[in-house]
mmCIF file of C-alpha atoms and ligand atoms in Angstrom:
data_model
loop_
_atom_site.group_PDB
_atom_site.id
_atom_site.type_symbol
_atom_site.label_atom_id
_atom_site.label_comp_id
_atom_site.label_asym_id
_atom_site.label_seq_id
_atom_site.Cartn_x
_atom_site.Cartn_y
_atom_site.Cartn_z
ATOM 1 C CA UNK A 6 46.501 134.317 100.561
ATOM 2 C CA UNK A 7 46.415 137.737 99.002
ATOM 3 C CA UNK A 8 49.678 138.738 100.672
ATOM 4 C CA UNK A 9 51.578 137.048 97.869
ATOM 5 C CA UNK A 10 49.964 139.247 95.236
ATOM 6 C CA UNK A 11 50.166 142.625 96.998
ATOM 7 C CA UNK A 12 51.130 145.052 94.205
ATOM 8 C CA UNK A 13 53.527 142.477 92.817
ATOM 9 C CA UNK A 14 53.248 140.821 89.461
ATOM 10 C CA UNK A 15 54.089 137.140 89.173
ATOM 11 C CA UNK A 16 54.690 135.685 85.714
ATOM 12 C CA UNK A 17 52.940 132.269 85.309
ATOM 13 C CA UNK A 18 56.278 130.588 84.719
ATOM 14 C CA UNK A 19 57.374 131.353 88.306
ATOM 15 C CA UNK A 20 54.678 129.283 90.060
ATOM 16 C CA UNK A 21 56.104 125.779 89.514
ATOM 17 C CA UNK A 22 59.553 126.918 90.603
ATOM 18 C CA UNK A 23 58.209 128.509 93.770
ATOM 19 C CA UNK A 24 56.222 125.350 94.576
ATOM 20 C CA UNK A 25 59.354 123.270 94.070
ATOM 21 C CA UNK A 26 61.301 125.472 96.509
ATOM 22 C CA UNK A 27 58.503 125.350 99.102
ATOM 23 C CA UNK A 28 58.459 121.546 98.934
ATOM 24 C CA UNK A 29 62.234 121.258 99.468
ATOM 25 C CA UNK A 30 63.202 124.437 101.311
ATOM 26 C CA UNK A 31 66.835 125.320 101.899
ATOM 27 C CA UNK A 32 69.219 128.151 101.179
ATOM 28 C CA UNK A 33 67.889 129.910 98.063
ATOM 29 C CA UNK A 34 70.219 132.404 96.400
ATOM 30 C CA UNK A 35 68.607 134.938 94.073
ATOM 31 C CA UNK A 36 70.886 136.246 91.315
ATOM 32 C CA UNK A 37 70.354 138.561 88.357
ATOM 33 C CA UNK A 38 71.528 141.832 86.840
ATOM 34 C CA UNK A 39 70.638 145.214 88.275
ATOM 35 C CA UNK A 40 66.914 145.965 88.445
ATOM 36 C CA UNK A 41 66.004 142.427 87.405
ATOM 37 C CA UNK A 42 63.478 142.314 90.244
ATOM 38 C CA UNK A 43 65.597 140.261 92.676
ATOM 39 C CA UNK A 44 64.477 142.035 95.847
ATOM 40 C CA UNK A 45 60.859 141.989 94.682
ATOM 41 C CA UNK A 46 61.126 138.251 94.066
ATOM 42 C CA UNK A 47 62.538 137.781 97.587
ATOM 43 C CA UNK A 48 59.547 139.675 99.028
ATOM 44 C CA UNK A 49 57.178 137.503 97.059
ATOM 45 C CA UNK A 50 58.886 134.322 98.250
ATOM 46 C CA UNK A 51 58.753 135.551 101.855
ATOM 47 C CA UNK A 52 54.976 135.925 101.611
ATOM 48 C CA UNK A 53 54.625 132.509 100.000
ATOM 49 C CA UNK A 54 56.607 130.878 102.778
ATOM 50 C CA UNK A 55 54.132 132.267 105.325
ATOM 51 C CA UNK A 56 51.235 130.968 103.305
ATOM 52 C CA UNK A 57 52.827 127.504 103.135
ATOM 53 C CA UNK A 58 53.958 127.550 106.780
ATOM 54 C CA UNK A 59 57.606 127.199 105.869
ATOM 55 C CA UNK A 60 59.703 129.008 108.522
ATOM 56 C CA UNK A 61 61.842 131.454 106.586
ATOM 57 C CA UNK A 62 64.375 134.264 106.820
ATOM 58 C CA UNK A 63 65.901 136.700 104.367
ATOM 59 C CA UNK A 64 69.607 137.480 104.155
ATOM 60 C CA UNK A 65 70.039 140.759 102.302
ATOM 61 C CA UNK A 66 73.468 140.458 100.706
ATOM 62 C CA UNK A 67 73.154 143.709 98.772
ATOM 63 C CA UNK A 68 75.479 146.201 100.485
ATOM 64 C CA UNK A 69 74.514 149.056 98.143
ATOM 65 C CA UNK A 70 70.735 148.995 97.660
ATOM 66 C CA UNK A 71 70.193 147.496 101.108
ATOM 67 C CA UNK A 72 66.646 146.647 102.130
ATOM 68 C CA UNK A 73 67.332 145.049 105.533
ATOM 69 C CA UNK A 74 69.651 147.274 107.587
ATOM 70 C CA UNK A 75 71.674 150.254 106.335
ATOM 71 C CA UNK A 76 73.986 150.219 103.264
ATOM 72 C CA UNK A 77 77.512 148.829 103.930
ATOM 73 C CA UNK A 78 75.947 145.944 105.883
ATOM 74 C CA UNK A 79 74.491 142.553 105.147
ATOM 75 C CA UNK A 80 71.228 142.138 107.021
ATOM 76 C CA UNK A 81 69.258 139.129 108.198
ATOM 77 C CA UNK A 82 65.605 139.297 109.140
ATOM 78 C CA UNK A 83 63.021 136.701 110.111
ATOM 79 C CA UNK A 84 59.841 136.458 108.063
ATOM 80 C CA UNK A 85 57.011 136.605 110.593
ATOM 81 C CA UNK A 86 54.326 138.665 108.817
ATOM 82 C CA UNK A 87 53.300 139.448 105.230
ATOM 83 C CA UNK A 88 55.327 142.257 103.645
ATOM 84 C CA UNK A 89 54.939 144.643 100.744
ATOM 85 C CA UNK A 90 58.644 145.198 100.329
ATOM 86 C CA UNK A 91 61.780 143.565 101.738
ATOM 87 C CA UNK A 92 62.475 146.739 103.691
ATOM 88 C CA UNK A 93 59.418 145.900 105.863
ATOM 89 C CA UNK A 94 61.490 143.121 107.434
ATOM 90 C CA UNK A 95 63.128 144.171 110.703
ATOM 91 C CA UNK A 96 66.848 143.414 110.865
ATOM 92 C CA UNK A 97 67.554 140.612 113.348
ATOM 93 C CA UNK A 98 71.342 140.709 112.857
ATOM 94 C CA UNK A 99 73.736 142.740 110.749
ATOM 95 C CA UNK A 100 77.237 142.080 109.443
ATOM 96 C CA UNK A 101 79.515 145.018 108.646
ATOM 97 C CA UNK A 102 81.175 145.017 105.203
ATOM 98 C CA UNK A 103 82.090 148.708 105.136
ATOM 99 C CA UNK A 104 81.521 149.367 101.454
ATOM 100 C CA UNK A 105 78.510 149.911 99.205
ATOM 101 C CA UNK A 106 80.025 147.663 96.540
ATOM 102 C CA UNK A 107 81.325 144.105 96.902
ATOM 103 C CA UNK A 108 84.311 144.909 94.655
ATOM 104 C CA UNK A 109 87.416 144.800 96.864
ATOM 105 C CA UNK A 110 85.306 143.412 99.733
ATOM 106 C CA UNK A 111 84.439 139.966 98.469
ATOM 107 C CA UNK A 112 85.738 138.084 101.503
ATOM 108 C CA UNK A 113 83.699 140.252 103.859
ATOM 109 C CA UNK A 114 80.580 139.823 101.717
ATOM 110 C CA UNK A 115 80.960 136.063 101.618
ATOM 111 C CA UNK A 116 81.797 135.742 105.315
ATOM 112 C CA UNK A 117 78.839 137.906 106.299
ATOM 113 C CA UNK A 118 76.381 135.969 104.165
ATOM 114 C CA UNK A 119 77.630 132.680 105.601
ATOM 115 C CA UNK A 120 77.437 133.792 109.235
ATOM 116 C CA UNK A 121 73.940 135.209 108.849
ATOM 117 C CA UNK A 122 72.644 132.144 106.996
ATOM 118 C CA UNK A 123 74.012 129.972 109.812
ATOM 119 C CA UNK A 124 72.341 132.186 112.390
ATOM 120 C CA UNK A 125 68.976 131.933 110.616
ATOM 121 C CA UNK A 126 69.378 128.150 110.437
ATOM 122 C CA UNK A 127 70.178 127.983 114.141
ATOM 123 C CA UNK A 128 66.901 129.811 114.739
ATOM 124 C CA UNK A 129 65.063 127.001 112.973
ATOM 125 C CA UNK A 130 64.427 128.730 109.645
ATOM 126 C CA UNK A 131 64.263 126.191 106.833
ATOM 127 C CA UNK A 132 63.964 128.505 103.862
ATOM 128 C CA UNK A 133 66.678 131.131 103.775
ATOM 129 C CA UNK A 134 66.255 133.542 100.911
ATOM 130 C CA UNK A 135 69.518 135.278 99.991
ATOM 131 C CA UNK A 136 69.211 138.518 98.005
ATOM 132 C CA UNK A 137 72.363 139.630 96.159
ATOM 133 C CA UNK A 138 73.779 142.650 94.310
ATOM 134 C CA UNK A 139 73.294 143.058 90.559
ATOM 135 C CA UNK A 140 77.012 142.455 90.007
ATOM 136 C CA UNK A 141 76.930 139.437 87.704
ATOM 137 C CA UNK A 142 79.016 140.421 84.658
ATOM 138 C CA UNK A 143 82.710 139.568 84.336
ATOM 139 C CA UNK A 144 85.127 137.346 86.185
ATOM 140 C CA UNK A 145 85.059 139.208 89.517
ATOM 141 C CA UNK A 146 81.299 138.718 89.670
ATOM 142 C CA UNK A 147 81.629 135.098 88.620
ATOM 143 C CA UNK A 148 84.144 134.344 91.365
ATOM 144 C CA UNK A 149 82.101 136.092 94.034
ATOM 145 C CA UNK A 150 78.796 134.480 93.127
ATOM 146 C CA UNK A 151 80.239 131.009 92.526
ATOM 147 C CA UNK A 152 82.103 130.791 95.810
ATOM 148 C CA UNK A 153 79.290 132.348 97.777
ATOM 149 C CA UNK A 154 76.746 129.856 96.404
ATOM 150 C CA UNK A 155 79.139 126.994 97.164
ATOM 151 C CA UNK A 156 79.908 128.168 100.689
ATOM 152 C CA UNK A 157 76.222 128.635 101.540
ATOM 153 C CA UNK A 158 75.404 125.093 100.328
ATOM 154 C CA UNK A 159 72.626 126.592 98.254
ATOM 155 C CA UNK A 160 69.748 124.169 97.700
ATOM 156 C CA UNK A 161 68.261 126.464 95.027
ATOM 157 C CA UNK A 162 69.513 129.224 92.757
ATOM 158 C CA UNK A 163 66.954 131.595 91.299
ATOM 159 C CA UNK A 164 68.290 133.345 88.212
ATOM 160 C CA UNK A 165 66.301 136.283 86.864
ATOM 161 C CA UNK A 166 67.655 136.857 83.380
ATOM 162 C CA UNK A 167 66.827 139.189 80.520
ATOM 163 C CA UNK A 168 69.001 137.202 78.184
ATOM 164 C CA UNK A 169 71.764 134.810 79.207
ATOM 165 C CA UNK A 170 73.743 137.192 81.418
ATOM 166 C CA UNK A 171 73.959 134.831 84.416
ATOM 167 C CA UNK A 172 74.705 131.652 82.442
ATOM 168 C CA UNK A 173 78.474 131.907 83.008
ATOM 169 C CA UNK A 174 77.746 131.542 86.723
ATOM 170 C CA UNK A 175 74.915 128.994 86.497
ATOM 171 C CA UNK A 176 76.514 126.346 84.244
ATOM 172 C CA UNK A 177 78.799 125.071 86.985
ATOM 173 C CA UNK A 178 75.816 124.317 89.239
ATOM 174 C CA UNK A 179 73.775 122.577 86.528
ATOM 175 C CA UNK A 180 75.847 119.459 87.215
ATOM 176 C CA UNK A 181 75.165 119.483 90.966
ATOM 177 C CA UNK A 182 72.657 116.996 92.349
ATOM 178 C CA UNK A 183 72.326 119.037 95.531
ATOM 179 C CA UNK A 184 71.492 122.392 93.983
ATOM 180 C CA UNK A 185 68.650 123.153 91.566
ATOM 181 C CA UNK A 186 69.030 126.054 89.149
ATOM 182 C CA UNK A 187 65.760 127.821 88.366
ATOM 183 C CA UNK A 188 65.916 130.065 85.296
ATOM 184 C CA UNK A 189 63.154 132.658 85.503
ATOM 185 C CA UNK A 190 62.009 135.338 83.135
ATOM 186 C CA UNK A 191 61.971 138.925 84.392
ATOM 187 C CA UNK A 192 58.607 140.512 85.162
ATOM 188 C CA UNK A 193 57.595 143.140 82.571
ATOM 189 C CA UNK A 194 56.878 145.360 85.590
ATOM 190 C CA UNK A 195 60.547 145.489 86.605
ATOM 191 C CA UNK A 196 61.734 149.104 86.323
ATOM 192 C CA UNK A 197 65.275 150.503 86.262
ATOM 193 C CA UNK A 198 66.517 152.768 89.066
ATOM 194 C CA UNK A 199 68.884 155.550 87.944
ATOM 195 C CA UNK A 200 72.325 156.044 89.524
ATOM 196 C CA UNK A 201 71.032 159.288 91.039
ATOM 197 C CA UNK A 202 68.055 157.524 92.580
ATOM 198 C CA UNK A 203 70.338 154.780 93.939
ATOM 199 C CA UNK A 204 72.598 157.400 95.543
ATOM 200 C CA UNK A 205 69.579 159.253 96.977
ATOM 201 C CA UNK A 206 68.120 156.033 98.387
ATOM 202 C CA UNK A 207 71.434 155.217 100.074
ATOM 203 C CA UNK A 208 71.718 158.743 101.507
ATOM 204 C CA UNK A 209 68.130 158.557 102.794
ATOM 205 C CA UNK A 210 68.809 155.190 104.458
ATOM 206 C CA UNK A 211 71.976 156.507 106.104
ATOM 207 C CA UNK A 212 70.242 159.729 107.195
ATOM 208 C CA UNK A 213 67.438 157.751 108.785
ATOM 209 C CA UNK A 214 69.942 155.385 110.415
ATOM 210 C CA UNK A 215 72.053 158.148 111.992
ATOM 211 C CA UNK A 216 69.038 160.389 112.794
ATOM 212 C CA UNK A 217 69.298 160.193 116.575
ATOM 213 C CA UNK A 218 73.024 159.752 116.930
ATOM 214 C CA UNK A 219 75.469 161.266 119.356
ATOM 215 C CA UNK A 220 79.235 161.586 119.668
ATOM 216 C CA UNK A 221 81.374 159.435 121.925
ATOM 217 C CA UNK A 222 85.058 159.302 122.761
ATOM 218 C CA UNK A 223 86.515 155.821 122.897
ATOM 219 C CA UNK A 224 89.996 155.387 124.404
ATOM 220 C CA UNK A 225 92.183 153.626 121.829
ATOM 221 C CA UNK A 226 93.587 151.396 124.553
ATOM 222 C CA UNK A 227 90.139 149.907 125.229
ATOM 223 C CA UNK A 228 89.391 148.507 121.767
ATOM 224 C CA UNK A 229 90.554 145.964 119.239
ATOM 225 C CA UNK A 230 90.452 146.858 115.560
ATOM 226 C CA UNK A 231 89.973 145.380 112.105
ATOM 227 C CA UNK A 232 90.347 146.819 108.604
ATOM 228 C CA UNK A 233 93.239 149.059 109.701
ATOM 229 C CA UNK A 234 96.853 148.859 110.811
ATOM 230 C CA UNK A 235 95.954 150.841 113.912
ATOM 231 C CA UNK A 236 96.428 148.845 117.123
ATOM 232 C CA UNK A 237 97.531 145.706 115.334
ATOM 233 C CA UNK A 238 101.230 145.887 116.267
ATOM 234 C CA UNK A 239 103.822 146.924 118.866
ATOM 235 C CA UNK A 240 104.047 150.637 119.723
ATOM 236 C CA UNK A 241 107.249 152.323 118.510
ATOM 237 C CA UNK A 242 109.349 154.124 121.106
ATOM 238 C CA UNK A 243 109.467 157.962 120.951
ATOM 239 C CA UNK A 244 113.078 157.931 119.649
ATOM 240 C CA UNK A 245 111.944 156.014 116.541
ATOM 241 C CA UNK A 246 109.021 158.407 115.991
ATOM 242 C CA UNK A 247 111.542 161.264 116.169
ATOM 243 C CA UNK A 248 113.783 159.546 113.633
ATOM 244 C CA UNK A 249 110.835 158.934 111.285
ATOM 245 C CA UNK A 250 109.713 162.564 111.688
ATOM 246 C CA UNK A 251 113.142 163.759 110.547
ATOM 247 C CA UNK A 252 113.073 161.412 107.535
ATOM 248 C CA UNK A 253 109.575 162.389 106.457
ATOM 249 C CA UNK A 254 109.909 166.125 107.179
ATOM 250 C CA UNK A 255 106.669 166.119 109.153
ATOM 251 C CA UNK A 256 105.779 165.102 112.697
ATOM 252 C CA UNK A 257 105.017 161.429 113.128
ATOM 253 C CA UNK A 258 102.413 161.220 115.892
ATOM 254 C CA UNK A 259 101.983 157.459 116.118
ATOM 255 C CA UNK A 260 103.900 154.382 115.035
ATOM 256 C CA UNK A 261 103.715 150.617 115.340
ATOM 257 C CA UNK A 262 105.804 147.666 114.241
ATOM 258 C CA UNK A 263 103.372 145.201 112.669
ATOM 259 C CA UNK A 264 105.206 141.990 111.874
ATOM 260 C CA UNK A 265 107.968 143.199 109.553
ATOM 261 C CA UNK A 266 106.012 146.295 108.473
ATOM 262 C CA UNK A 267 106.356 149.763 109.928
ATOM 263 C CA UNK A 268 103.080 151.689 110.280
ATOM 264 C CA UNK A 269 103.383 155.450 110.856
ATOM 265 C CA UNK A 270 100.775 158.163 111.278
ATOM 266 C CA UNK A 271 101.544 161.766 110.352
ATOM 267 C CA UNK A 272 99.548 164.906 110.951
ATOM 268 C CA UNK A 273 99.706 165.971 107.280
ATOM 269 C CA UNK A 274 101.360 165.066 103.991
ATOM 270 C CA UNK A 275 104.993 163.969 104.086
ATOM 271 C CA UNK A 276 108.149 163.680 102.013
ATOM 272 C CA UNK A 277 107.686 160.366 100.210
ATOM 273 C CA UNK A 278 111.414 159.933 99.592
ATOM 274 C CA UNK A 279 111.971 159.817 103.350
ATOM 275 C CA UNK A 280 110.533 156.294 103.544
ATOM 276 C CA UNK A 281 113.718 154.830 101.994
ATOM 277 C CA UNK A 282 115.769 155.856 105.027
ATOM 278 C CA UNK A 283 113.169 154.356 107.349
ATOM 279 C CA UNK A 284 113.198 151.115 105.355
ATOM 280 C CA UNK A 285 116.963 150.949 105.820
ATOM 281 C CA UNK A 286 116.861 151.683 109.542
ATOM 282 C CA UNK A 287 114.176 149.067 110.239
ATOM 283 C CA UNK A 288 115.459 146.521 107.703
ATOM 284 C CA UNK A 289 112.092 146.242 105.942
ATOM 285 C CA UNK A 290 110.661 147.097 102.548
ATOM 286 C CA UNK A 291 107.204 147.712 103.978
ATOM 287 C CA UNK A 292 106.647 151.187 105.415
ATOM 288 C CA UNK A 293 103.049 152.350 105.548
ATOM 289 C CA UNK A 294 102.499 156.051 106.193
ATOM 290 C CA UNK A 295 98.954 157.238 106.851
ATOM 291 C CA UNK A 296 97.804 160.795 107.430
ATOM 292 C CA UNK A 297 95.599 161.031 110.548
ATOM 293 C CA UNK A 298 93.075 162.925 108.413
ATOM 294 C CA UNK A 299 92.415 159.803 106.374
ATOM 295 C CA UNK A 300 90.466 158.323 109.292
ATOM 296 C CA UNK A 301 88.008 161.221 109.419
ATOM 297 C CA UNK A 302 84.479 160.455 108.163
ATOM 298 C CA UNK A 303 85.099 156.738 107.692
ATOM 299 C CA UNK A 304 82.172 154.446 108.372
ATOM 300 C CA UNK A 305 82.982 151.908 111.064
ATOM 301 C CA UNK A 306 81.277 148.886 112.549
ATOM 302 C CA UNK A 307 81.079 148.844 116.351
ATOM 303 C CA UNK A 308 81.166 145.291 117.643
ATOM 304 C CA UNK A 309 80.567 143.575 120.978
ATOM 305 C CA UNK A 310 82.534 140.872 122.784
ATOM 306 C CA UNK A 311 81.128 138.204 120.454
ATOM 307 C CA UNK A 312 82.279 140.306 117.459
ATOM 308 C CA UNK A 313 78.634 140.914 116.627
ATOM 309 C CA UNK A 314 77.797 144.228 115.018
ATOM 310 C CA UNK A 315 76.065 146.539 117.507
ATOM 311 C CA UNK A 316 75.780 149.591 115.271
ATOM 312 C CA UNK A 317 77.514 151.642 112.605
ATOM 313 C CA UNK A 318 79.457 154.760 113.438
ATOM 314 C CA UNK A 319 81.096 157.632 111.562
ATOM 315 C CA UNK A 320 84.605 158.535 112.729
ATOM 316 C CA UNK A 321 84.902 162.239 113.564
ATOM 317 C CA UNK A 322 88.618 161.900 114.229
ATOM 318 C CA UNK A 323 91.317 159.725 115.658
ATOM 319 C CA UNK A 324 93.133 161.932 118.140
ATOM 320 C CA UNK A 325 96.587 160.416 118.502
ATOM 321 C CA UNK A 326 97.684 162.955 121.109
ATOM 322 C CA UNK A 327 94.904 162.232 123.595
ATOM 323 C CA UNK A 328 94.677 158.655 122.270
ATOM 324 C CA UNK A 329 90.935 158.590 121.672
ATOM 325 C CA UNK A 330 88.695 157.842 118.735
ATOM 326 C CA UNK A 331 85.705 160.153 118.336
ATOM 327 C CA UNK A 332 82.716 158.490 116.758
ATOM 328 C CA UNK A 333 79.143 159.477 115.897
ATOM 329 C CA UNK A 334 76.662 156.636 116.360
ATOM 330 C CA UNK A 335 73.024 155.889 117.200
ATOM 331 C CA UNK A 336 74.208 153.584 120.020
ATOM 332 C CA UNK A 337 72.966 154.769 123.426
ATOM 333 C CA UNK A 338 76.046 153.531 125.238
ATOM 334 C CA UNK A 339 79.499 152.544 124.063
ATOM 335 C CA UNK A 340 80.090 150.305 127.070
ATOM 336 C CA UNK A 341 79.518 147.070 125.109
ATOM 337 C CA UNK A 342 81.810 148.155 122.223
ATOM 338 C CA UNK A 343 84.896 145.941 122.242
ATOM 339 C CA UNK A 344 86.055 146.044 118.624
ATOM 340 C CA UNK A 345 85.893 148.471 115.747
ATOM 341 C CA UNK A 346 86.057 147.512 112.098
ATOM 342 C CA UNK A 347 87.033 150.282 109.678
ATOM 343 C CA UNK A 348 85.139 150.519 106.406
ATOM 344 C CA UNK A 349 86.098 152.079 103.102
ATOM 345 C CA UNK A 350 83.287 154.612 102.726
ATOM 346 C CA UNK A 351 83.441 158.235 103.896
ATOM 347 C CA UNK A 352 80.162 159.748 105.019
ATOM 348 C CA UNK A 353 78.859 163.053 106.274
ATOM 349 C CA UNK A 354 76.631 162.806 109.337
ATOM 350 C CA UNK A 355 73.631 163.783 107.173
ATOM 351 C CA UNK A 356 74.124 160.583 105.166
ATOM 352 C CA UNK A 357 75.744 162.001 102.011
ATOM 353 C CA UNK A 358 78.738 160.142 100.638
ATOM 354 C CA UNK A 359 82.045 162.040 100.533
ATOM 355 C CA UNK A 360 84.228 159.393 98.937
ATOM 356 C CA UNK A 361 85.970 156.125 99.607
ATOM 357 C CA UNK A 362 89.394 154.757 100.398
ATOM 358 C CA UNK A 363 90.954 151.544 99.158
ATOM 359 C CA UNK A 364 90.803 148.598 101.557
ATOM 360 C CA UNK A 365 94.045 148.527 103.551
ATOM 361 C CA UNK A 366 94.724 152.246 103.122
ATOM 362 C CA UNK A 367 94.378 152.995 106.813
HETATM 363 N N1 LIG B 419 57.328 141.265 89.874
HETATM 364 C C1 LIG B 419 57.236 142.586 89.964
HETATM 365 N N2 LIG B 419 56.033 143.195 90.086
HETATM 366 C C2 LIG B 419 55.926 144.530 90.190
HETATM 367 N N3 LIG B 419 56.987 145.373 90.180
HETATM 368 C C3 LIG B 419 58.219 144.845 90.053
HETATM 369 C C4 LIG B 419 58.417 143.430 89.936
HETATM 370 N N4 LIG B 419 59.736 143.189 89.826
HETATM 371 C C5 LIG B 419 60.344 144.382 89.908
HETATM 372 N N5 LIG B 419 59.454 145.386 90.040
HETATM 373 C C6 LIG B 419 59.775 146.822 90.180
HETATM 374 O O1 LIG B 419 60.969 147.094 89.451
HETATM 375 C C7 LIG B 419 61.905 147.844 90.209
HETATM 376 C C8 LIG B 419 63.195 147.061 90.397
HETATM 377 O O2 LIG B 419 62.924 145.898 91.155
HETATM 378 P P1 LIG B 419 63.869 145.400 92.335
HETATM 379 O O3 LIG B 419 64.296 146.540 93.163
HETATM 380 O O4 LIG B 419 63.172 144.265 92.980
HETATM 381 O O5 LIG B 419 65.097 144.877 91.457
HETATM 382 P P2 LIG B 419 66.514 144.385 91.979
HETATM 383 O O6 LIG B 419 66.971 143.363 91.021
HETATM 384 O O7 LIG B 419 66.426 143.992 93.397
HETATM 385 O O8 LIG B 419 67.362 145.711 91.823
HETATM 386 P P3 LIG B 419 68.856 145.997 92.421
HETATM 387 O O9 LIG B 419 69.798 145.552 91.360
HETATM 388 O O10 LIG B 419 68.895 147.462 92.638
HETATM 389 O O11 LIG B 419 68.989 145.207 93.673
HETATM 390 C C9 LIG B 419 61.211 148.163 91.531
HETATM 391 O O12 LIG B 419 60.674 149.453 91.426
HETATM 392 C C10 LIG B 419 60.112 147.125 91.639
HETATM 393 O O13 LIG B 419 58.988 147.628 92.313
HETATM 394 MG MG1 LIG B 420 67.661 144.528 95.043
#
């Protein structure tokens, strides 16, 4: 079928490997450095699976140069028609990671990939093509890729290598009888994308995603949270907030006891030495002070009662006085929103990136 050749070049060496995968389909993880042609290979495989009548799905594990769903998410889409590019595949389900890089978010990336692979399997898809980020150098990359491949019970690994850059990850799986490693050469048509282009592509995807969004107010008391201290503990009584305000030299507008940690929110910057007195009073060495402004512009995942991602949002503010969270989102109604996961990326509503926070900093 010509779908497999649409604008895409396929080196001769690839054919036998693709045939092998089609004859024993399973989870197929595609790894390689940046711009190695991973996403293009996934598109090609998707078209082949249609031609061979192998029910397939794609899990887009790249949270930066996302093709299925917006950046900061892992997307899963079912392959039902020939495509020219992975981005032609409609997202069936998304998982919120909250960052455009897996660094510092490896557990979320691995969890998301696993859940979406399982979902595709439950829908009867035999071949599940998993696209990944170009992060393959160094020990962080090795740990992420190794554990992800193990957790997904990969039947095949496709490695697109210029040289031997993925070998430090592949060797371990060479010994496995359950997983076949396919070492493929890179197409001479693979072209690099500059950092500027990558940033522009992300901004364009975000802009498109938030194009018809509106603002909502969500009462803090009505939601559960993740990726933040907020609403994870026991509210502190006003007298303790007053005490903390005196210590920090700035008004403390919210406070919770979270296990043995004290979490405090101030309206602006505070006297860092004041935390010692609070530590003494509460008998803890863990006092976390967060300025309310730090929540502004954060990307969040809005989830339903099954903890499934409904949509992304951008926090306008957390108003601790009226106890509401203001969020900008393409969702039509916030009725089904039961949980909010805070990400690490700060975004303007036009899709441009402002900056990022470290995980755990809110
Ligand atoms: N087999 C191919 N035939 C034609 N063009 C290709 C092929 N492989 C890659 N390209 C081109 O090279 C560029 C990079 O490819 P692609 O985006 O698939 O790489 P990637 O490894 O997914 O990159 P990233 O690291 O950003 O995820 C794209 O413009 C793509 O069109
Ligand atoms: Mg890619």
